[in-house]
mmCIF file of C-alpha atoms in Angstrom:
data_model
loop_
_atom_site.group_PDB
_atom_site.id
_atom_site.type_symbol
_atom_site.label_atom_id
_atom_site.label_comp_id
_atom_site.label_asym_id
_atom_site.label_seq_id
_atom_site.Cartn_x
_atom_site.Cartn_y
_atom_site.Cartn_z
ATOM 1 C CA UNK H 1 101.953 86.248 116.706
ATOM 2 C CA UNK H 2 105.805 85.981 115.470
ATOM 3 C CA UNK H 3 105.515 82.120 116.834
ATOM 4 C CA UNK H 4 102.121 81.729 115.430
ATOM 5 C CA UNK H 5 103.053 82.269 112.009
ATOM 6 C CA UNK H 6 106.559 80.259 112.085
ATOM 7 C CA UNK H 7 105.069 77.366 113.205
ATOM 8 C CA UNK H 8 102.289 77.583 110.242
ATOM 9 C CA UNK H 9 105.370 78.635 108.018
ATOM 10 C CA UNK H 10 107.379 75.533 108.610
ATOM 11 C CA UNK H 11 103.859 73.590 108.728
ATOM 12 C CA UNK H 12 102.975 74.479 105.319
ATOM 13 C CA UNK H 13 106.947 74.048 103.980
ATOM 14 C CA UNK H 14 106.715 70.198 105.389
ATOM 15 C CA UNK H 15 103.799 69.491 103.681
ATOM 16 C CA UNK H 16 105.276 71.343 100.352
ATOM 17 C CA UNK H 17 108.330 69.719 100.616
ATOM 18 C CA UNK H 18 106.504 66.595 100.926
ATOM 19 C CA UNK H 19 104.314 66.985 97.808
ATOM 20 C CA UNK H 20 106.680 68.958 95.276
ATOM 21 C CA UNK H 21 105.631 72.403 95.445
ATOM 22 C CA UNK H 22 107.043 75.442 96.540
ATOM 23 C CA UNK H 23 106.157 77.024 99.686
ATOM 24 C CA UNK H 24 107.007 80.277 98.703
ATOM 25 C CA UNK H 25 104.567 80.536 95.703
ATOM 26 C CA UNK H 26 101.929 79.078 97.960
ATOM 27 C CA UNK H 27 102.234 81.556 100.772
ATOM 28 C CA UNK H 28 102.933 84.320 98.045
ATOM 29 C CA UNK H 29 99.488 85.022 95.994
ATOM 30 C CA UNK H 30 95.534 85.280 96.472
ATOM 31 C CA UNK H 31 94.977 81.806 94.424
ATOM 32 C CA UNK H 32 97.390 79.126 93.827
ATOM 33 C CA UNK H 33 96.769 76.484 91.448
ATOM 34 C CA UNK H 34 98.364 72.936 91.301
ATOM 35 C CA UNK H 35 99.358 71.763 87.803
ATOM 36 C CA UNK H 36 101.835 69.977 86.610
ATOM 37 C CA UNK H 37 105.095 70.393 84.710
ATOM 38 C CA UNK H 38 106.197 73.615 83.206
ATOM 39 C CA UNK H 39 106.191 71.735 79.579
ATOM 40 C CA UNK H 40 102.630 69.961 79.686
ATOM 41 C CA UNK H 41 99.913 71.643 79.637
ATOM 42 C CA UNK H 42 98.473 71.759 83.017
ATOM 43 C CA UNK H 43 100.542 74.706 83.395
ATOM 44 C CA UNK H 44 99.050 76.168 80.857
ATOM 45 C CA UNK H 45 95.813 75.486 81.926
ATOM 46 C CA UNK H 46 96.300 77.275 85.299
ATOM 47 C CA UNK H 47 97.918 80.098 84.010
ATOM 48 C CA UNK H 48 95.230 80.643 81.295
ATOM 49 C CA UNK H 49 92.747 80.588 84.099
ATOM 50 C CA UNK H 50 95.310 83.332 86.474
ATOM 51 C CA UNK H 51 95.130 85.313 83.329
ATOM 52 C CA UNK H 52 91.238 85.106 82.824
ATOM 53 C CA UNK H 53 90.834 86.181 86.647
ATOM 54 C CA UNK H 54 93.064 88.532 86.498
ATOM 55 C CA UNK H 55 92.058 90.147 83.723
ATOM 56 C CA UNK H 56 88.344 90.227 85.247
ATOM 57 C CA UNK H 57 89.320 91.501 88.066
ATOM 58 C CA UNK H 58 92.480 93.868 88.337
ATOM 59 C CA UNK H 59 94.948 93.746 91.398
ATOM 60 C CA UNK H 60 93.567 89.492 91.939
ATOM 61 C CA UNK H 61 97.389 87.412 92.372
ATOM 62 C CA UNK H 62 96.941 84.161 90.720
ATOM 63 C CA UNK H 63 99.851 82.173 90.558
ATOM 64 C CA UNK H 64 100.014 78.659 88.503
ATOM 65 C CA UNK H 65 102.072 76.119 90.468
ATOM 66 C CA UNK H 66 104.575 73.590 88.859
ATOM 67 C CA UNK H 67 104.175 70.243 90.577
ATOM 68 C CA UNK H 68 104.482 66.632 90.117
ATOM 69 C CA UNK H 69 101.367 65.989 88.821
ATOM 70 C CA UNK H 70 97.989 64.723 89.637
ATOM 71 C CA UNK H 71 98.140 62.623 91.909
ATOM 72 C CA UNK H 72 100.369 64.764 94.759
ATOM 73 C CA UNK H 73 97.488 67.855 93.170
ATOM 74 C CA UNK H 74 94.794 65.732 94.688
ATOM 75 C CA UNK H 75 96.827 64.650 97.830
ATOM 76 C CA UNK H 76 97.523 68.395 98.193
ATOM 77 C CA UNK H 77 93.851 69.430 98.066
ATOM 78 C CA UNK H 78 93.325 66.873 100.581
ATOM 79 C CA UNK H 79 96.024 68.360 102.895
ATOM 80 C CA UNK H 80 94.738 71.799 102.600
ATOM 81 C CA UNK H 81 98.367 72.943 100.628
ATOM 82 C CA UNK H 82 96.169 74.189 97.822
ATOM 83 C CA UNK H 83 92.510 74.999 97.330
ATOM 84 C CA UNK H 84 92.136 74.369 92.981
ATOM 85 C CA UNK H 85 94.222 72.354 91.211
ATOM 86 C CA UNK H 86 94.215 70.246 87.775
ATOM 87 C CA UNK H 87 93.881 66.208 87.413
ATOM 88 C CA UNK H 88 93.089 63.466 85.244
ATOM 89 C CA UNK H 89 89.511 62.510 85.334
ATOM 90 C CA UNK H 90 90.622 58.914 86.697
ATOM 91 C CA UNK H 91 92.906 60.213 89.517
ATOM 92 C CA UNK H 92 90.113 62.827 90.437
ATOM 93 C CA UNK H 93 87.913 59.811 90.454
ATOM 94 C CA UNK H 94 89.732 57.617 92.851
ATOM 95 C CA UNK H 95 90.522 60.233 95.249
ATOM 96 C CA UNK H 96 86.763 61.013 95.791
ATOM 97 C CA UNK H 97 86.240 57.566 96.405
ATOM 98 C CA UNK H 98 89.172 56.235 98.004
ATOM 99 C CA UNK H 99 90.522 54.117 95.265
ATOM 100 C CA UNK H 100 93.553 52.998 93.662
ATOM 101 C CA UNK H 101 96.626 54.891 94.912
ATOM 102 C CA UNK H 102 94.302 56.775 97.268
ATOM 103 C CA UNK H 103 93.490 53.940 99.707
ATOM 104 C CA UNK H 104 95.828 54.589 102.450
ATOM 105 C CA UNK H 105 93.704 57.792 103.409
ATOM 106 C CA UNK H 106 90.433 56.919 101.812
ATOM 107 C CA UNK H 107 87.716 58.877 100.356
ATOM 108 C CA UNK H 108 87.849 62.818 99.550
ATOM 109 C CA UNK H 109 84.434 64.316 101.065
ATOM 110 C CA UNK H 110 86.213 67.444 100.279
ATOM 111 C CA UNK H 111 86.611 67.022 96.816
ATOM 112 C CA UNK H 112 84.925 68.787 94.301
ATOM 113 C CA UNK H 113 84.481 69.885 90.848
ATOM 114 C CA UNK H 114 84.970 73.056 88.784
ATOM 115 C CA UNK H 115 84.879 72.173 84.958
ATOM 116 C CA UNK H 116 86.484 69.762 82.487
ATOM 117 C CA UNK H 117 88.927 70.839 79.888
ATOM 118 C CA UNK H 118 91.109 68.877 77.279
ATOM 119 C CA UNK H 119 91.095 65.373 76.427
ATOM 120 C CA UNK H 120 94.526 63.808 77.543
ATOM 121 C CA UNK H 121 95.219 60.429 74.871
ATOM 122 C CA UNK H 122 97.566 58.631 76.456
ATOM 123 C CA UNK H 123 100.864 58.799 74.461
ATOM 124 C CA UNK H 124 103.646 56.788 74.036
ATOM 125 C CA UNK H 125 106.993 58.514 72.076
ATOM 126 C CA UNK H 126 109.777 55.935 71.193
ATOM 127 C CA UNK H 127 112.957 56.631 69.071
ATOM 128 C CA UNK H 128 112.318 55.592 65.674
ATOM 129 C CA UNK H 129 115.536 53.149 65.461
ATOM 130 C CA UNK H 130 113.968 51.378 68.464
ATOM 131 C CA UNK H 131 111.609 49.884 65.691
ATOM 132 C CA UNK H 132 108.396 50.028 68.208
ATOM 133 C CA UNK H 133 105.065 50.787 66.984
ATOM 134 C CA UNK H 134 102.828 49.421 69.950
ATOM 135 C CA UNK H 135 102.752 49.358 73.252
ATOM 136 C CA UNK H 136 103.390 45.677 73.784
ATOM 137 C CA UNK H 137 106.815 46.616 72.374
ATOM 138 C CA UNK H 138 108.111 48.604 75.535
ATOM 139 C CA UNK H 139 108.729 44.976 77.328
ATOM 140 C CA UNK H 140 112.382 44.090 77.885
ATOM 141 C CA UNK H 141 113.161 48.254 76.160
ATOM 142 C CA UNK H 142 114.511 51.096 78.530
ATOM 143 C CA UNK H 143 111.370 53.161 79.097
ATOM 144 C CA UNK H 144 110.605 56.769 80.997
ATOM 145 C CA UNK H 145 107.386 55.792 83.081
ATOM 146 C CA UNK H 146 107.256 58.862 84.790
ATOM 147 C CA UNK H 147 107.751 60.504 88.102
ATOM 148 C CA UNK H 148 105.985 59.343 91.238
ATOM 149 C CA UNK H 149 102.709 61.338 92.051
ATOM 150 C CA UNK H 150 102.315 62.193 88.209
ATOM 151 C CA UNK H 151 99.267 61.359 86.470
ATOM 152 C CA UNK H 152 101.343 59.876 83.571
ATOM 153 C CA UNK H 153 103.296 57.269 86.023
ATOM 154 C CA UNK H 154 99.498 56.855 87.412
ATOM 155 C CA UNK H 155 98.058 55.353 83.807
ATOM 156 C CA UNK H 156 101.175 53.419 82.818
ATOM 157 C CA UNK H 157 100.722 51.526 86.146
ATOM 158 C CA UNK H 158 97.205 50.800 85.300
ATOM 159 C CA UNK H 159 98.364 49.568 81.737
ATOM 160 C CA UNK H 160 101.132 47.872 83.271
ATOM 161 C CA UNK H 161 98.659 46.338 85.773
ATOM 162 C CA UNK H 162 96.531 45.491 83.064
ATOM 163 C CA UNK H 163 99.183 43.713 80.866
ATOM 164 C CA UNK H 164 100.552 41.722 84.293
ATOM 165 C CA UNK H 165 104.003 43.497 83.677
ATOM 166 C CA UNK H 166 106.069 44.701 86.426
ATOM 167 C CA UNK H 167 109.069 47.469 86.024
ATOM 168 C CA UNK H 168 111.713 44.300 86.530
ATOM 169 C CA UNK H 169 109.794 43.722 82.874
ATOM 170 C CA UNK H 170 111.769 46.478 80.823
ATOM 171 C CA UNK H 171 115.609 46.726 80.297
ATOM 172 C CA UNK H 172 115.657 49.769 82.359
ATOM 173 C CA UNK H 173 112.309 51.825 83.980
ATOM 174 C CA UNK H 174 113.573 55.611 84.263
ATOM 175 C CA UNK H 175 111.193 57.506 87.090
ATOM 176 C CA UNK H 176 112.031 61.176 84.960
ATOM 177 C CA UNK H 177 109.567 63.974 84.974
ATOM 178 C CA UNK H 178 108.283 64.978 81.933
ATOM 179 C CA UNK H 179 110.369 68.457 81.544
ATOM 180 C CA UNK H 180 113.104 65.951 81.064
ATOM 181 C CA UNK H 181 112.749 62.630 79.034
ATOM 182 C CA UNK H 182 112.014 64.282 75.704
ATOM 183 C CA UNK H 183 116.111 65.311 76.046
ATOM 184 C CA UNK H 184 116.635 61.396 77.622
ATOM 185 C CA UNK H 185 115.168 60.453 74.498
ATOM 186 C CA UNK H 186 117.453 62.384 71.866
ATOM 187 C CA UNK H 187 120.819 61.541 73.738
ATOM 188 C CA UNK H 188 119.758 57.700 73.900
ATOM 189 C CA UNK H 189 119.687 57.334 77.546
ATOM 190 C CA UNK H 190 115.786 55.734 77.120
ATOM 191 C CA UNK H 191 113.964 54.166 73.588
ATOM 192 C CA UNK H 192 110.635 55.268 74.793
ATOM 193 C CA UNK H 193 108.837 57.713 77.177
ATOM 194 C CA UNK H 194 104.924 58.371 78.082
ATOM 195 C CA UNK H 195 102.991 60.641 78.429
ATOM 196 C CA UNK H 196 99.158 61.459 79.447
ATOM 197 C CA UNK H 197 98.536 65.399 77.830
ATOM 198 C CA UNK H 198 96.675 67.134 75.731
ATOM 199 C CA UNK H 199 98.189 67.743 71.904
ATOM 200 C CA UNK H 200 100.350 69.375 70.736
ATOM 201 C CA UNK H 201 102.523 69.325 73.806
ATOM 202 C CA UNK H 202 106.106 70.962 73.640
ATOM 203 C CA UNK H 203 107.813 68.200 74.895
ATOM 204 C CA UNK H 204 106.320 65.684 72.072
ATOM 205 C CA UNK H 205 107.060 68.155 69.421
ATOM 206 C CA UNK H 206 110.430 68.874 71.010
ATOM 207 C CA UNK H 207 111.136 64.872 71.006
ATOM 208 C CA UNK H 208 109.611 64.656 66.767
ATOM 209 C CA UNK H 209 111.432 67.373 65.873
ATOM 210 C CA UNK H 210 115.166 66.922 67.451
ATOM 211 C CA UNK H 211 115.259 63.171 66.913
ATOM 212 C CA UNK H 212 112.824 61.937 64.527
ATOM 213 C CA UNK H 213 110.988 60.181 67.466
ATOM 214 C CA UNK H 214 107.715 58.481 66.635
ATOM 215 C CA UNK H 215 104.792 57.832 68.044
ATOM 216 C CA UNK H 216 103.239 54.442 69.013
ATOM 217 C CA UNK H 217 100.019 52.893 69.046
ATOM 218 C CA UNK H 218 98.162 51.666 72.250
ATOM 219 C CA UNK H 219 95.385 49.427 71.420
ATOM 220 C CA UNK H 220 94.396 45.382 72.053
ATOM 221 C CA UNK H 221 92.503 43.589 74.710
ATOM 222 C CA UNK H 222 93.483 44.941 77.729
ATOM 223 C CA UNK H 223 92.724 48.584 76.186
ATOM 224 C CA UNK H 224 89.640 47.712 75.567
ATOM 225 C CA UNK H 225 88.675 45.981 78.659
ATOM 226 C CA UNK H 226 90.193 49.369 80.726
ATOM 227 C CA UNK H 227 87.663 51.419 78.628
ATOM 228 C CA UNK H 228 84.697 48.966 79.408
ATOM 229 C CA UNK H 229 85.245 48.417 82.767
ATOM 230 C CA UNK H 230 85.990 52.466 83.715
ATOM 231 C CA UNK H 231 83.962 55.263 83.366
ATOM 232 C CA UNK H 232 86.419 58.135 83.550
ATOM 233 C CA UNK H 233 88.384 56.545 80.076
ATOM 234 C CA UNK H 234 87.504 56.274 76.746
ATOM 235 C CA UNK H 235 89.249 55.734 72.905
ATOM 236 C CA UNK H 236 91.597 58.891 72.173
ATOM 237 C CA UNK H 237 93.777 59.290 69.286
ATOM 238 C CA UNK H 238 97.076 61.952 68.280
ATOM 239 C CA UNK H 239 95.570 63.170 65.045
ATOM 240 C CA UNK H 240 97.827 63.098 62.497
ATOM 241 C CA UNK H 241 100.048 66.181 61.242
ATOM 242 C CA UNK H 242 100.283 67.434 64.661
ATOM 243 C CA UNK H 243 103.672 66.801 65.086
ATOM 244 C CA UNK H 244 107.100 66.037 62.488
ATOM 245 C CA UNK H 245 106.672 63.228 60.091
ATOM 246 C CA UNK H 246 103.205 62.482 61.675
ATOM 247 C CA UNK H 247 101.124 61.192 58.494
ATOM 248 C CA UNK H 248 98.819 58.789 59.533
ATOM 249 C CA UNK H 249 96.064 59.385 63.244
ATOM 250 C CA UNK H 250 97.977 57.293 66.247
ATOM 251 C CA UNK H 251 95.066 55.135 68.614
ATOM 252 C CA UNK H 252 95.298 55.535 72.363
ATOM 253 C CA UNK H 253 92.747 55.774 75.134
ATOM 254 C CA UNK H 254 92.585 58.845 77.498
ATOM 255 C CA UNK H 255 90.979 60.610 79.839
ATOM 256 C CA UNK H 256 89.751 64.371 80.582
ATOM 257 C CA UNK H 257 91.722 66.938 82.333
ATOM 258 C CA UNK H 258 89.243 68.585 85.079
ATOM 259 C CA UNK H 259 89.975 71.261 87.382
ATOM 260 C CA UNK H 260 89.185 70.305 91.023
ATOM 261 C CA UNK H 261 88.904 72.564 93.877
ATOM 262 C CA UNK H 262 88.281 71.117 97.821
ATOM 263 C CA UNK H 263 85.250 72.867 100.004
ATOM 264 C CA UNK H 264 88.241 74.735 101.618
ATOM 265 C CA UNK H 265 87.810 76.592 98.315
ATOM 266 C CA UNK H 266 85.192 79.683 99.588
ATOM 267 C CA UNK H 267 82.049 79.938 97.766
ATOM 268 C CA UNK H 268 82.785 83.831 96.469
ATOM 269 C CA UNK H 269 86.024 82.513 95.263
ATOM 270 C CA UNK H 270 85.089 79.405 92.908
ATOM 271 C CA UNK H 271 81.974 81.303 91.596
ATOM 272 C CA UNK H 272 84.435 84.648 90.401
ATOM 273 C CA UNK H 273 87.101 81.715 89.013
ATOM 274 C CA UNK H 274 84.455 79.525 86.669
ATOM 275 C CA UNK H 275 83.011 82.911 85.711
ATOM 276 C CA UNK H 276 85.956 84.735 84.558
ATOM 277 C CA UNK H 277 86.895 81.643 82.494
ATOM 278 C CA UNK H 278 83.167 81.281 81.318
ATOM 279 C CA UNK H 279 82.723 84.920 79.953
ATOM 280 C CA UNK H 280 86.063 85.278 77.998
ATOM 281 C CA UNK H 281 86.002 81.694 76.846
ATOM 282 C CA UNK H 282 86.923 82.998 73.594
ATOM 283 C CA UNK H 283 90.422 84.324 74.811
ATOM 284 C CA UNK H 284 90.820 81.086 77.395
ATOM 285 C CA UNK H 285 90.608 78.749 73.721
ATOM 286 C CA UNK H 286 93.113 81.261 71.615
ATOM 287 C CA UNK H 287 95.755 80.282 74.967
ATOM 288 C CA UNK H 288 96.608 77.139 73.742
ATOM 289 C CA UNK H 289 95.747 74.592 70.340
ATOM 290 C CA UNK H 290 94.207 72.053 73.163
ATOM 291 C CA UNK H 291 91.467 74.329 74.277
ATOM 292 C CA UNK H 292 90.131 74.956 70.734
ATOM 293 C CA UNK H 293 87.125 72.457 71.290
ATOM 294 C CA UNK H 294 86.177 73.608 74.567
ATOM 295 C CA UNK H 295 82.317 73.940 75.030
ATOM 296 C CA UNK H 296 80.609 75.105 77.861
ATOM 297 C CA UNK H 297 77.862 72.282 77.921
ATOM 298 C CA UNK H 298 81.100 70.209 77.469
ATOM 299 C CA UNK H 299 83.383 71.414 79.872
ATOM 300 C CA UNK H 300 80.826 71.397 83.261
ATOM 301 C CA UNK H 301 79.837 67.599 82.273
ATOM 302 C CA UNK H 302 82.290 65.658 81.411
ATOM 303 C CA UNK H 303 84.880 63.658 83.590
ATOM 304 C CA UNK H 304 83.394 65.253 86.580
ATOM 305 C CA UNK H 305 82.903 62.768 89.236
ATOM 306 C CA UNK H 306 83.539 64.807 92.872
ATOM 307 C CA UNK H 307 79.957 67.175 93.455
ATOM 308 C CA UNK H 308 80.082 70.596 91.742
ATOM 309 C CA UNK H 309 81.406 73.729 93.713
ATOM 310 C CA UNK H 310 78.485 75.674 95.315
ATOM 311 C CA UNK H 311 80.132 78.643 93.666
ATOM 312 C CA UNK H 312 80.702 76.893 90.118
ATOM 313 C CA UNK H 313 77.109 75.480 90.339
ATOM 314 C CA UNK H 314 75.711 79.474 91.443
ATOM 315 C CA UNK H 315 77.168 80.460 87.970
ATOM 316 C CA UNK H 316 76.082 77.861 86.259
ATOM 317 C CA UNK H 317 72.378 77.668 87.276
ATOM 318 C CA UNK H 318 72.142 81.578 86.582
ATOM 319 C CA UNK H 319 73.413 80.903 83.164
ATOM 320 C CA UNK H 320 70.811 78.455 82.493
ATOM 321 C CA UNK H 321 73.203 75.649 81.812
ATOM 322 C CA UNK H 322 72.142 73.484 85.427
ATOM 323 C CA UNK H 323 68.243 73.558 86.334
ATOM 324 C CA UNK H 324 67.861 71.310 89.060
#
């Protein structure tokens, strides 16, 4: 028995090391939710879900895991290292179909949807003195393009491809994770950083507050084409007044954050999870400003490419939100 447990622990450790997860956490709670950087909204989504579950069921243990982001989470779901995760709607779409960044693995028939959460504009933040006002002006600059495996890196690569750019088009292409990029910007190690995130966001607020950084418009024919050709993209904007010195809304495009699972999540646990969230939705909304506009109608439909998990579907049918 000890030998079997040892082999299992080594196997989980290897999977987790490859995905940037922490084995102790993965082995330590009844439910683990893969999220993203601790300074990002995904981590707060995981914490909000865990809080809802633990309030609904005292004694239930749930962990919000900090991970490299959407792509890593979706791969961890497929491998069995995770059963629940948060992912951008575009990578959710591609993972299901074996599309961009998932070609080698092929389609993932085990992927299931639970619900969607907030909108996430693709956000570019620049040093004010760099004089950057539009995305196209990043060419030839020092830019943090995001760490491999993150949703922000994936979206940045999509936009770069649409423009015909490679990393060689930047003076410097850094690959810092989200929780390190604001300080790099303020210390003048980069001119701009990118983030696909809900707002307000602590990392963006830090850059705006500490070093008078500005948000950059992301538009043009390349963006128009991406929105027209991909059902998971939509025009978006960061509202005025969200950050210091931001007097006008900033145009961009974006995705939805989605909470996804694998068929490895049993029906009863999925049912309890969605019931805990939706029966405490007012409390959930209060946990972060990005959650303020959430409604059941949008959460059970927007950005969900994979089939609904049977446990989620059972709850939605009980509520009369889905009738088929």
